[in-house]
Short mmCIF file of C-alpha atoms in Angstrom, two decimals:
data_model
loop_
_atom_site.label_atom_id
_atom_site.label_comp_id
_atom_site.label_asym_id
_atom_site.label_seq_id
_atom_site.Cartn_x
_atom_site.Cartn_y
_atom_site.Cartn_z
CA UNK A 905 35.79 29.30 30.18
CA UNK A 906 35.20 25.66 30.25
CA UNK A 907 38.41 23.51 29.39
CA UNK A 908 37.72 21.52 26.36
CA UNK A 909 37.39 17.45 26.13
CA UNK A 910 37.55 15.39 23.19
CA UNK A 911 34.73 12.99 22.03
CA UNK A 912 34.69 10.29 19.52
CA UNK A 913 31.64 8.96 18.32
CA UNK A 914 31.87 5.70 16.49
CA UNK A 915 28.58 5.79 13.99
CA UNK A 916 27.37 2.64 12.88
CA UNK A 917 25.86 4.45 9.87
CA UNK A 918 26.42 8.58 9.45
CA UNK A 919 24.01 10.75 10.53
CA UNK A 920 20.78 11.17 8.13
CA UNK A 921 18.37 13.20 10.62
CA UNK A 922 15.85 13.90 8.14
CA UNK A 923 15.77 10.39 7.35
CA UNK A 924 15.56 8.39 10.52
CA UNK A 925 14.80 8.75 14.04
CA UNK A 926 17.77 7.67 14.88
CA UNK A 927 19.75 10.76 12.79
CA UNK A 928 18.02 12.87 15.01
CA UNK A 929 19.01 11.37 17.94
CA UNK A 930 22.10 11.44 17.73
CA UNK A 931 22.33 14.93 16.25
CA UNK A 932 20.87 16.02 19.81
CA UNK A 933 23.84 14.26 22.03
CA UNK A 934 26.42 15.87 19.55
CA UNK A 935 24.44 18.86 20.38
CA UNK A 936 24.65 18.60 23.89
CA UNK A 937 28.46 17.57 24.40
CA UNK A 938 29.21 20.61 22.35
CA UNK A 939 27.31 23.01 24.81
CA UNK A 940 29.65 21.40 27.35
CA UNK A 941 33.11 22.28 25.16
CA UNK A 942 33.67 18.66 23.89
CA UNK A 943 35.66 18.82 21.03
CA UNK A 944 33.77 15.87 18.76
CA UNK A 945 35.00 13.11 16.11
CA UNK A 946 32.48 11.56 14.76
CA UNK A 947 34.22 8.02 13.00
CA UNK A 948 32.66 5.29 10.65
CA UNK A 949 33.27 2.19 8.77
CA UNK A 950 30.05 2.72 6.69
CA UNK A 951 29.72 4.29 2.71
CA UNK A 952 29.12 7.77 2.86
CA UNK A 953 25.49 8.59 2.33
CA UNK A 954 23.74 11.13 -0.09
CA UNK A 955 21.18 11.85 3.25
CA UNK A 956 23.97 12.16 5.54
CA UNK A 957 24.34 15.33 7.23
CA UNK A 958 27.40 17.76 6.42
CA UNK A 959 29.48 16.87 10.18
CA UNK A 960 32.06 19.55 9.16
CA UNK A 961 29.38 22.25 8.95
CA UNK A 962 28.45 21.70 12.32
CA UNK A 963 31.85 22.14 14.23
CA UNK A 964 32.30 17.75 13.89
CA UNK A 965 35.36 16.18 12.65
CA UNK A 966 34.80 13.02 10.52
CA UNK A 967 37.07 10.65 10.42
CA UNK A 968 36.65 7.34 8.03
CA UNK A 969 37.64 4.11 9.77
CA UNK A 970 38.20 0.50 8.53
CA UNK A 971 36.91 -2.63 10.69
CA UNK A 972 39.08 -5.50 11.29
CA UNK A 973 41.94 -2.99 11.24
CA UNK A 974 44.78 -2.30 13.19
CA UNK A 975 44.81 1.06 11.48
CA UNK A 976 42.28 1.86 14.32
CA UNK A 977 44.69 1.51 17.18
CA UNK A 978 46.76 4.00 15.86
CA UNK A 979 43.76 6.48 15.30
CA UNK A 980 42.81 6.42 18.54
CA UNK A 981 45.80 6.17 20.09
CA UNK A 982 46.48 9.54 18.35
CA UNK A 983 43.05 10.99 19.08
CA UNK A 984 43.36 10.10 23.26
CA UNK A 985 39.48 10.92 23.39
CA UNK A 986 37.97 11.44 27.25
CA UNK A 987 34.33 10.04 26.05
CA UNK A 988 34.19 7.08 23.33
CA UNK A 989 30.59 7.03 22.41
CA UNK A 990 29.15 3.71 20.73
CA UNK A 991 26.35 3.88 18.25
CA UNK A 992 24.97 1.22 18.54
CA UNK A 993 25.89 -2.42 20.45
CA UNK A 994 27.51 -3.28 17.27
CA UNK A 995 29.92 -1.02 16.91
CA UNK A 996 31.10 -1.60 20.29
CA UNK A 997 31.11 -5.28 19.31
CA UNK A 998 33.20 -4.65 17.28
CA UNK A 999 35.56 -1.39 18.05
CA UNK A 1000 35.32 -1.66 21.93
CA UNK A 1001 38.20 -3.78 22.44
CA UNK A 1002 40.50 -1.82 20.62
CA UNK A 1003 39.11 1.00 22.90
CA UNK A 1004 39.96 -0.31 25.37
CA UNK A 1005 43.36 -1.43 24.76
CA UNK A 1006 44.78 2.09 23.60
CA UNK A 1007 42.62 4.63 26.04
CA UNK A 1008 41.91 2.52 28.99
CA UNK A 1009 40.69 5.82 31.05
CA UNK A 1010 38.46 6.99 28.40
CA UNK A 1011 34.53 6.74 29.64
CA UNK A 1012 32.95 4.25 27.34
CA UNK A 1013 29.10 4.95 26.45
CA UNK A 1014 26.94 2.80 24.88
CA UNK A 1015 23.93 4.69 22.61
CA UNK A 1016 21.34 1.54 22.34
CA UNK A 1017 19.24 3.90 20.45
CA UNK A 1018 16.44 1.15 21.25
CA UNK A 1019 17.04 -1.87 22.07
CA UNK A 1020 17.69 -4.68 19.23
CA UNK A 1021 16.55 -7.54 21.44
CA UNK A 1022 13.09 -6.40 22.17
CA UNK A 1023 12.17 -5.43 18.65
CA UNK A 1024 13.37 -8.32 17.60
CA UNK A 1025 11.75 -10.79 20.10
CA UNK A 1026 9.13 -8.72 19.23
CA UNK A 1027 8.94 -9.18 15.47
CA UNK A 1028 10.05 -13.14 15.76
CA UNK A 1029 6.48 -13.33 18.10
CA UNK A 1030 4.19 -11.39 15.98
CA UNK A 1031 5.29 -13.44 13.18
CA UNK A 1032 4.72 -16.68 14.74
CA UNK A 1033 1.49 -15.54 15.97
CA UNK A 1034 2.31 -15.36 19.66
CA UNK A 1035 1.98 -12.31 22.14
CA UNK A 1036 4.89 -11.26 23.04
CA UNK A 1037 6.05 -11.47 27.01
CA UNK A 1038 9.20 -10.76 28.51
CA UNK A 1039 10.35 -13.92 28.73
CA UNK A 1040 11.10 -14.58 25.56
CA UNK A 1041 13.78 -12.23 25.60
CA UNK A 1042 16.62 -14.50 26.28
CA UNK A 1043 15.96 -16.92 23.82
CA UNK A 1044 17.19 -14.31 21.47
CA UNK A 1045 20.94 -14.89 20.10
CA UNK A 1046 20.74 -11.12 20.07
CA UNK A 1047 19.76 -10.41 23.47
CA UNK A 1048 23.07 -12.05 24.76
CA UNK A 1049 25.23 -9.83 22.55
CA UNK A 1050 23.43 -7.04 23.52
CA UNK A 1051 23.18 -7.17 27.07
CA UNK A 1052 27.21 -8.45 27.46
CA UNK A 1053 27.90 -4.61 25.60
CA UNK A 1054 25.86 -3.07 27.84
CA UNK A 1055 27.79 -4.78 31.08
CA UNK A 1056 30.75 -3.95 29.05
CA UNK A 1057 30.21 -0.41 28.38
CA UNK A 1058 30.77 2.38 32.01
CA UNK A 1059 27.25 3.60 30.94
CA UNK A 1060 24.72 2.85 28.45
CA UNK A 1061 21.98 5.36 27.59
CA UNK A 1062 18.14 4.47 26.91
CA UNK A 1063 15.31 5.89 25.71
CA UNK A 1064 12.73 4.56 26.96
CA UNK A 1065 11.51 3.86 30.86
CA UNK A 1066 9.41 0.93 29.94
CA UNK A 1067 13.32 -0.46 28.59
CA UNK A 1068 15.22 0.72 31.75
CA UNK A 1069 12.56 -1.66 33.96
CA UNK A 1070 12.93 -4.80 31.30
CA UNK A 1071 16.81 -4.37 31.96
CA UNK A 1072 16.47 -3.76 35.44
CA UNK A 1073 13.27 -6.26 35.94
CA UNK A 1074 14.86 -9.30 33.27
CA UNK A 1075 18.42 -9.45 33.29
CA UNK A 1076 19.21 -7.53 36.46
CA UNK A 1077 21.23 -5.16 35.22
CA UNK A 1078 22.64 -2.61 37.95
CA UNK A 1079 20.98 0.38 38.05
CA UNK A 1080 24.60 2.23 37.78
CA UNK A 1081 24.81 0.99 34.50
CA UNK A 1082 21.65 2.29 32.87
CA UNK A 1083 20.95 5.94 32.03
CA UNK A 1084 17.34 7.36 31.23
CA UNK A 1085 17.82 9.89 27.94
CA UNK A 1086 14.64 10.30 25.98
CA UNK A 1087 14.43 13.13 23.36
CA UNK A 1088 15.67 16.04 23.53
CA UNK A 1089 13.40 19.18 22.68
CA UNK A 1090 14.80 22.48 22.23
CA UNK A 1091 11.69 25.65 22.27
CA UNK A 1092 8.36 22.91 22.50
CA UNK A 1093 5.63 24.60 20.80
CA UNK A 1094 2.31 25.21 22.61
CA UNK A 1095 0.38 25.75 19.17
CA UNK A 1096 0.61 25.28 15.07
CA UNK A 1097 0.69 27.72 12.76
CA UNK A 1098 -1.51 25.36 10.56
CA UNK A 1099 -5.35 25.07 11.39
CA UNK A 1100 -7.71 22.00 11.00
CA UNK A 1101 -9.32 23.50 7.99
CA UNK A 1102 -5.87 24.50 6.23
CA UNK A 1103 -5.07 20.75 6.53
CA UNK A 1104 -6.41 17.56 4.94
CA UNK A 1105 -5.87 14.35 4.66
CA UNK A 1106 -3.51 11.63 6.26
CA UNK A 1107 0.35 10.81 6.64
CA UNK A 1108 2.42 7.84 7.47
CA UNK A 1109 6.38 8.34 7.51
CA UNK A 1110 9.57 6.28 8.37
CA UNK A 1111 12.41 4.96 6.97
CA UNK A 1112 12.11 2.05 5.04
CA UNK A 1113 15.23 0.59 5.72
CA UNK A 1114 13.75 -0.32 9.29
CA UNK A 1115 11.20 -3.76 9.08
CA UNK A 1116 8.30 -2.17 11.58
CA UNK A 1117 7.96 0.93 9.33
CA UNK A 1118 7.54 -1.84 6.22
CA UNK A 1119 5.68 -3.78 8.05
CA UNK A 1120 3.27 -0.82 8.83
CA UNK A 1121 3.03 0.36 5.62
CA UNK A 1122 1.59 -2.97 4.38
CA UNK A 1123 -0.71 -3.48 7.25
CA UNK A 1124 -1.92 0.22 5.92
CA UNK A 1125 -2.45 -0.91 2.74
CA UNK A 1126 -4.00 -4.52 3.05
CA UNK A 1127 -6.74 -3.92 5.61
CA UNK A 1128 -6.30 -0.26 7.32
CA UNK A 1129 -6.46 2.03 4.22
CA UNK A 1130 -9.66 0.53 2.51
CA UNK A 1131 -12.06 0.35 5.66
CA UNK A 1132 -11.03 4.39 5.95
CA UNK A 1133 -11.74 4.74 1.97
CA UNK A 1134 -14.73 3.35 2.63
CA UNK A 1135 -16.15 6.20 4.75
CA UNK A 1136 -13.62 9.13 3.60
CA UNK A 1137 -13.89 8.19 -0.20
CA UNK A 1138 -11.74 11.05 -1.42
CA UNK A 1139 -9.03 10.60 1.07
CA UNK A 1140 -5.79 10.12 0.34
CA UNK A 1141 -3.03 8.74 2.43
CA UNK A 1142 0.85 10.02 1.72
CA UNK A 1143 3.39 7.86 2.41
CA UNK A 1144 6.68 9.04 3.04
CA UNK A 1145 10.46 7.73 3.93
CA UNK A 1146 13.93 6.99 3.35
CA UNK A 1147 15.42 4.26 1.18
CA UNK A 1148 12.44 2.70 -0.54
CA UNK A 1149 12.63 -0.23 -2.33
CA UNK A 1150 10.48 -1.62 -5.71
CA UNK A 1151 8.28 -3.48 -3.78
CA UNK A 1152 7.57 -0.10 -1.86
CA UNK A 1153 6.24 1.43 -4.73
CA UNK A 1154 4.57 -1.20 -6.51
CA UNK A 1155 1.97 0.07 -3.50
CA UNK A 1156 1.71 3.13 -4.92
CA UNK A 1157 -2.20 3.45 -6.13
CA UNK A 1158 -4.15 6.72 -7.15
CA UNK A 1159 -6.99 5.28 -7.93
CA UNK A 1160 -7.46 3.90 -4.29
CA UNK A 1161 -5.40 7.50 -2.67
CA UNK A 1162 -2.75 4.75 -1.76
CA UNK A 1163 0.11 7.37 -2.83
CA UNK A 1164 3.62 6.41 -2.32
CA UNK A 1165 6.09 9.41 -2.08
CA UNK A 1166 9.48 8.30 -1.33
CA UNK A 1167 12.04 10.17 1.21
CA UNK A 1168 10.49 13.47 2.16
CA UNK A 1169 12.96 16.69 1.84
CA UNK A 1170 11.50 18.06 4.58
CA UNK A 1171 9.08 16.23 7.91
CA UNK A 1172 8.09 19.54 9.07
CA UNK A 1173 6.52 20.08 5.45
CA UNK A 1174 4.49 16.87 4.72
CA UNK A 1175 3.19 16.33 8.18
CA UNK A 1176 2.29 20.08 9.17
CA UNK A 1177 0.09 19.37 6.19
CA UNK A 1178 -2.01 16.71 7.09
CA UNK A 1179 -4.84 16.47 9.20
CA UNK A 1180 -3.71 13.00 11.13
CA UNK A 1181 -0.74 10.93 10.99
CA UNK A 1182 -0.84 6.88 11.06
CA UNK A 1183 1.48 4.70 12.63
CA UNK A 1184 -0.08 1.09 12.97
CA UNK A 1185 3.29 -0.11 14.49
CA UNK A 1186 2.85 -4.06 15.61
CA UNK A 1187 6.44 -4.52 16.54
CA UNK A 1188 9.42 -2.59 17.80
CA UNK A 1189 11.38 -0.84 20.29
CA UNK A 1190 12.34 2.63 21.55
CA UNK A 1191 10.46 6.19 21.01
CA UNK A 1192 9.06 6.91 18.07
CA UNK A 1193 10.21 9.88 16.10
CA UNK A 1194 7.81 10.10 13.95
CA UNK A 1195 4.99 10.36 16.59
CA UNK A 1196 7.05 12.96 19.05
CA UNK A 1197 7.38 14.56 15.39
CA UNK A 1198 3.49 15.17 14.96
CA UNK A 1199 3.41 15.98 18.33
CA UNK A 1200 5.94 18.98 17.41
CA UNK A 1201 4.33 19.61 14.60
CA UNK A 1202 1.10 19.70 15.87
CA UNK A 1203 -0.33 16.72 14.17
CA UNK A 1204 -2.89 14.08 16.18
CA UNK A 1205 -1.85 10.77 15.59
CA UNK A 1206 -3.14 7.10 15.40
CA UNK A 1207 -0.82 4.35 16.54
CA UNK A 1208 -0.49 1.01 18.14
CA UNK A 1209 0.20 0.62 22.13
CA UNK A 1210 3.66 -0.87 20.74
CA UNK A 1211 3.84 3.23 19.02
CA UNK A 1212 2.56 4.75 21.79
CA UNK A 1213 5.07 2.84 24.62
CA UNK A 1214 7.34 5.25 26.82
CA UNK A 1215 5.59 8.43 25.51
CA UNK A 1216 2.45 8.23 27.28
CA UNK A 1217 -0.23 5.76 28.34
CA UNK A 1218 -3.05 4.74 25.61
CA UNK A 1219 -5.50 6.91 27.16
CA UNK A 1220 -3.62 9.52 27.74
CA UNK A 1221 -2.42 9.88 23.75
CA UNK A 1222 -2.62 12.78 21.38
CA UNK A 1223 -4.89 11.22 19.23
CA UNK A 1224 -5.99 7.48 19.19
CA UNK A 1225 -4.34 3.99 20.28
CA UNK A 1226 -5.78 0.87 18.58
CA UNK A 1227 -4.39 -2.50 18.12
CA UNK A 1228 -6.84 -3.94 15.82
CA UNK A 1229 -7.53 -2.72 12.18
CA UNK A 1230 -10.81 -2.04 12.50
CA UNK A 1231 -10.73 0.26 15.60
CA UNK A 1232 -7.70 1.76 14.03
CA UNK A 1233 -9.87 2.92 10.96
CA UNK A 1234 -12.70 4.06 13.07
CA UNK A 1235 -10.60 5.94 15.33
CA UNK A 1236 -8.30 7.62 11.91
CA UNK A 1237 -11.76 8.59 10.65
CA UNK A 1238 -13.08 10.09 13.52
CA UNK A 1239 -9.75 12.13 14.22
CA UNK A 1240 -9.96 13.43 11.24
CA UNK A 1241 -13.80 14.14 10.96
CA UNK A 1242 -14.22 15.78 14.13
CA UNK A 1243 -12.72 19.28 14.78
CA UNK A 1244 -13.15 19.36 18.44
CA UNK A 1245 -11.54 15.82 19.30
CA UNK A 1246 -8.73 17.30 16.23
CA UNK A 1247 -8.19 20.44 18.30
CA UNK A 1248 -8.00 18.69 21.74
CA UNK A 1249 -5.60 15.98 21.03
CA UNK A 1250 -3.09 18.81 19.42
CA UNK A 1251 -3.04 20.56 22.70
CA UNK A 1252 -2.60 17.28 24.74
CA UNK A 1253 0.62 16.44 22.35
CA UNK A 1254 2.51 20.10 22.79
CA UNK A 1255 2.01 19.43 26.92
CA UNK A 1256 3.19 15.95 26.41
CA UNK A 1257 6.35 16.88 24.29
CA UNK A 1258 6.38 19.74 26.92
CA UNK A 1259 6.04 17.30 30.12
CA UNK A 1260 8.13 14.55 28.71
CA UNK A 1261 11.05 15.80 26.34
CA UNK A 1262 12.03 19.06 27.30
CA UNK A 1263 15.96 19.26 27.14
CA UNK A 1264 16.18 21.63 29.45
CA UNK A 1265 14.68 19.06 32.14
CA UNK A 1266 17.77 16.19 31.25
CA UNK A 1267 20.80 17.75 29.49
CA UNK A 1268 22.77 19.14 32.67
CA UNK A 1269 22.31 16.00 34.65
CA UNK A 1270 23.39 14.04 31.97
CA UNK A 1271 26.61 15.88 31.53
CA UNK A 1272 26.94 16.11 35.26
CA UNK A 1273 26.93 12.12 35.31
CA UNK A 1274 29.35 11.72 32.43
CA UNK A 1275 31.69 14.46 34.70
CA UNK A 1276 31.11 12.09 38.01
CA UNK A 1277 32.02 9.27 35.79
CA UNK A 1278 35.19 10.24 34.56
CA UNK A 1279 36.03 11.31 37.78
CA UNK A 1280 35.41 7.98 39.47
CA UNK A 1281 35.86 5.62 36.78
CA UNK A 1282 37.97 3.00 38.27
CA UNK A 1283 35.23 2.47 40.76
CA UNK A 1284 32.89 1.93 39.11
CA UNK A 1285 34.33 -0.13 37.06
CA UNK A 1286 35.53 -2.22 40.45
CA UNK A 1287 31.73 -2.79 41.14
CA UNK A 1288 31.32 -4.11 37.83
CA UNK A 1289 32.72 -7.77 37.86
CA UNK A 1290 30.30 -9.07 35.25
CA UNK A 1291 31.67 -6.17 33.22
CA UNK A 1292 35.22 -6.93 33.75
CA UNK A 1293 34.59 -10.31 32.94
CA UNK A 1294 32.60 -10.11 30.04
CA UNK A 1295 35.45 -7.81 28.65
CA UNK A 1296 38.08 -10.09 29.66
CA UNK A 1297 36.36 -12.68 27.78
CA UNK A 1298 35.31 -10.64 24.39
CA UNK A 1299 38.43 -8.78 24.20
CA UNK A 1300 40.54 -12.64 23.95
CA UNK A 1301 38.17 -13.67 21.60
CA UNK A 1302 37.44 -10.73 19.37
CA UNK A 1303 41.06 -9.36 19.07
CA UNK A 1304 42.10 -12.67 17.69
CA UNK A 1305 39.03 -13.56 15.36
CA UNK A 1306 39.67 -9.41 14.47
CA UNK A 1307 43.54 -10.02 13.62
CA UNK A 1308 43.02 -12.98 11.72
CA UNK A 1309 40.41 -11.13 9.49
CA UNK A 1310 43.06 -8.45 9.26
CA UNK A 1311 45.57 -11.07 8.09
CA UNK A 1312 43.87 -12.83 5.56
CA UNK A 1313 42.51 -9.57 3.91
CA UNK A 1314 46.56 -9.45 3.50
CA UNK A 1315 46.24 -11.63 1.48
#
């Protein structure tokens, strides 16, 4: 029997997966560190959340934790975890010191989830009408925050390969550093239960909390919705995700099949029922859940080459890729139309999800290279001068800005 290890996970937010990508993906590391006996504490400064999933439930302690808090050191210190797990570079922005001060031998990951800097170089370009190139990427305040917790952190885990060569390729990041975890599929399908004729209609999801999915959603509505009303008359498109605001449903139009549902109980549910899904992403980072979702659920899909990055090549997609509205439309239309393209592109998605995010393909050597790690911490972290620097560095300035906050909330 495996001798247990203790895990803490500090959560930027708690864990909503059946609101966000990012729920999910981080219910499938807990998932995995407790198939390999890690005893898990998931901790967070955030409000609890009516989404949120039940952490007890699931064999998780949950700890509530204060920033700017010396109330931290002593939880920790208690704790003595083997694995500290950031969600997030924030949190490690702002917890990783402390870290490091009480549980200096404890392996500190980093979860980027995506990374920040790209979506946002991304989203400051297509708003100022440029294409975006890699080079931009250091002109972003963000990109400098992120990238010093990444040289902090003993190992920091992304999710897509297109983002381990822009670390490796633009800010020289040592390979060491970087680890390749996409997601992680328990039992891939290799066929729906639901038929082309038993569906109808299209889907768009994703949280609206997150600017690309908003962003999306209005590009749907303003140009890529009417030119498919045009041809599919009695369409209707449902929109679906967490945390929508007035101005999300103020889009909300019968009369034009524009219909605006709000956070969806259950993914499965609402996209297993459609006959496409539409994801006219034009900035952002990462995978995309919701189109590894459709592939899962057996849904073809229409997306952007920004959608479609570090799952598979534009030609190679379960459904369409088009950049331009009126290709998108043409493309949603024919998907939809045409049972045989329908059929085809379902089959190419379950040998994708298959191909690409089996678990059973990255979960041992993952754990194995957290075990290595611990083992030979100290050396790596020997090889890592711009780490040790950077942390030298942060931890000065941080702990002081962080115990001055603490004082003068004192007060």
């Amino acid at each position: 029997m495996k001798k247990s290890k203790k895990m803490l996970i500090i959560g930027k937010v708690w864990p909503e997966p059946n609101s966000s990508a990012a729920g999910s993906r981080m219910m499938e590391l807990i998932d995995i560190f407790q198939q390999d006996s890690y005893k898990i504490t998931f901790a967070s400064a955030a409000s609890d959340s009516e989404f949120a999933i039940d952490l007890n439930s699931i064999g998780v302690h949950k700890s509530s934790i204060c920033m700017n808090n010396s109330s931290f050191n002593k939880f920790i210190r208690d704790l003595q975890p083997d694995v500290v797990m950031f969600d997030r570079f924030m949190t490690e922005e702002q917890f990783g010191w402390r870290v490091a001060e009480e549980c200096p031998d404890a392996v500190r990951i980093l979860d980027t989830e995506d990374l920040h800097c790209l979506r946002s170089a991304r989203q400051h370009a297509w708003k100022s009408g440029q294409n975006f190139t890699p080079e931009m990427l250091p002109d972003e305040e963000v990109a400098k925050r992120e990238i010093a917790s990444i040289y902090r952190c003993d190992l920091s885990l992304i999710i897509s390969e297109f983002e381990i060569e822009l670390l490796q390729n633009q800010f020289k990041i040592p390979e060491n550093l970087l680890y390749y975890l996409p997601f992680l599929m328990d039992d891939v399908p290799s066929k729906s239960a639901v038929s082309f004729d038993e569906r109808s209609d299209f889907v768009s999801i994703g949280n609206f909390l997150h600017e690309p999915n908003w962003n999306a959603v209005l590009w749907l509505k303003e140009e890529i919705w009417p030119l498919i009303r045009k041809e599919l008359p009695s369409a209707k498109l449902n929109i679906y995700g967490a945390y929508p605001s007035q101005k999300v449903h103020q889009l909300h139009n019968p009369k034009e099949g524009f219909l605006v549902h709000g956070w969806a109980e259950s993914a499965e549910e609402v996209i297993s029922k459609a006959r496409v899904l539409l994801a006219p992403l034009r900035f952002g980072a990462g995978l995309k859940g919701k189109l590894a979702d459709a592939m899962r659920f057996g849904t073809p899909s229409v997306t952007t080459t920004i959608g479609a990055e570090g799952i598979a090549e534009p030609k190679k997609w379960p459904g369409a890729v088009a950049d331009d509205a009126v290709e998108f439309a043409k493309c949603a239309v024919d998907l939809h139309e045409n049972r045989e393209k329908w059929k085809t592109s379902q089959q190419t998605g379950f040998k994708l999800l298959k191909q690409n995010f089996d678990k059973a393909k990255f979960a041992d050597n993952f754990l194995n290279r957290v075990a290595d790690l611990h083992e030979n911490l100290q050396n790596q972290r020997k090889k890592n001068f711009t780490g040790s620097m950077l942390m030298h560095h942060y931890q000065q300035g941080t702990k002081y800005m962080s115990k001055w906050i603490e004082e003068k909330n004192k007060h």
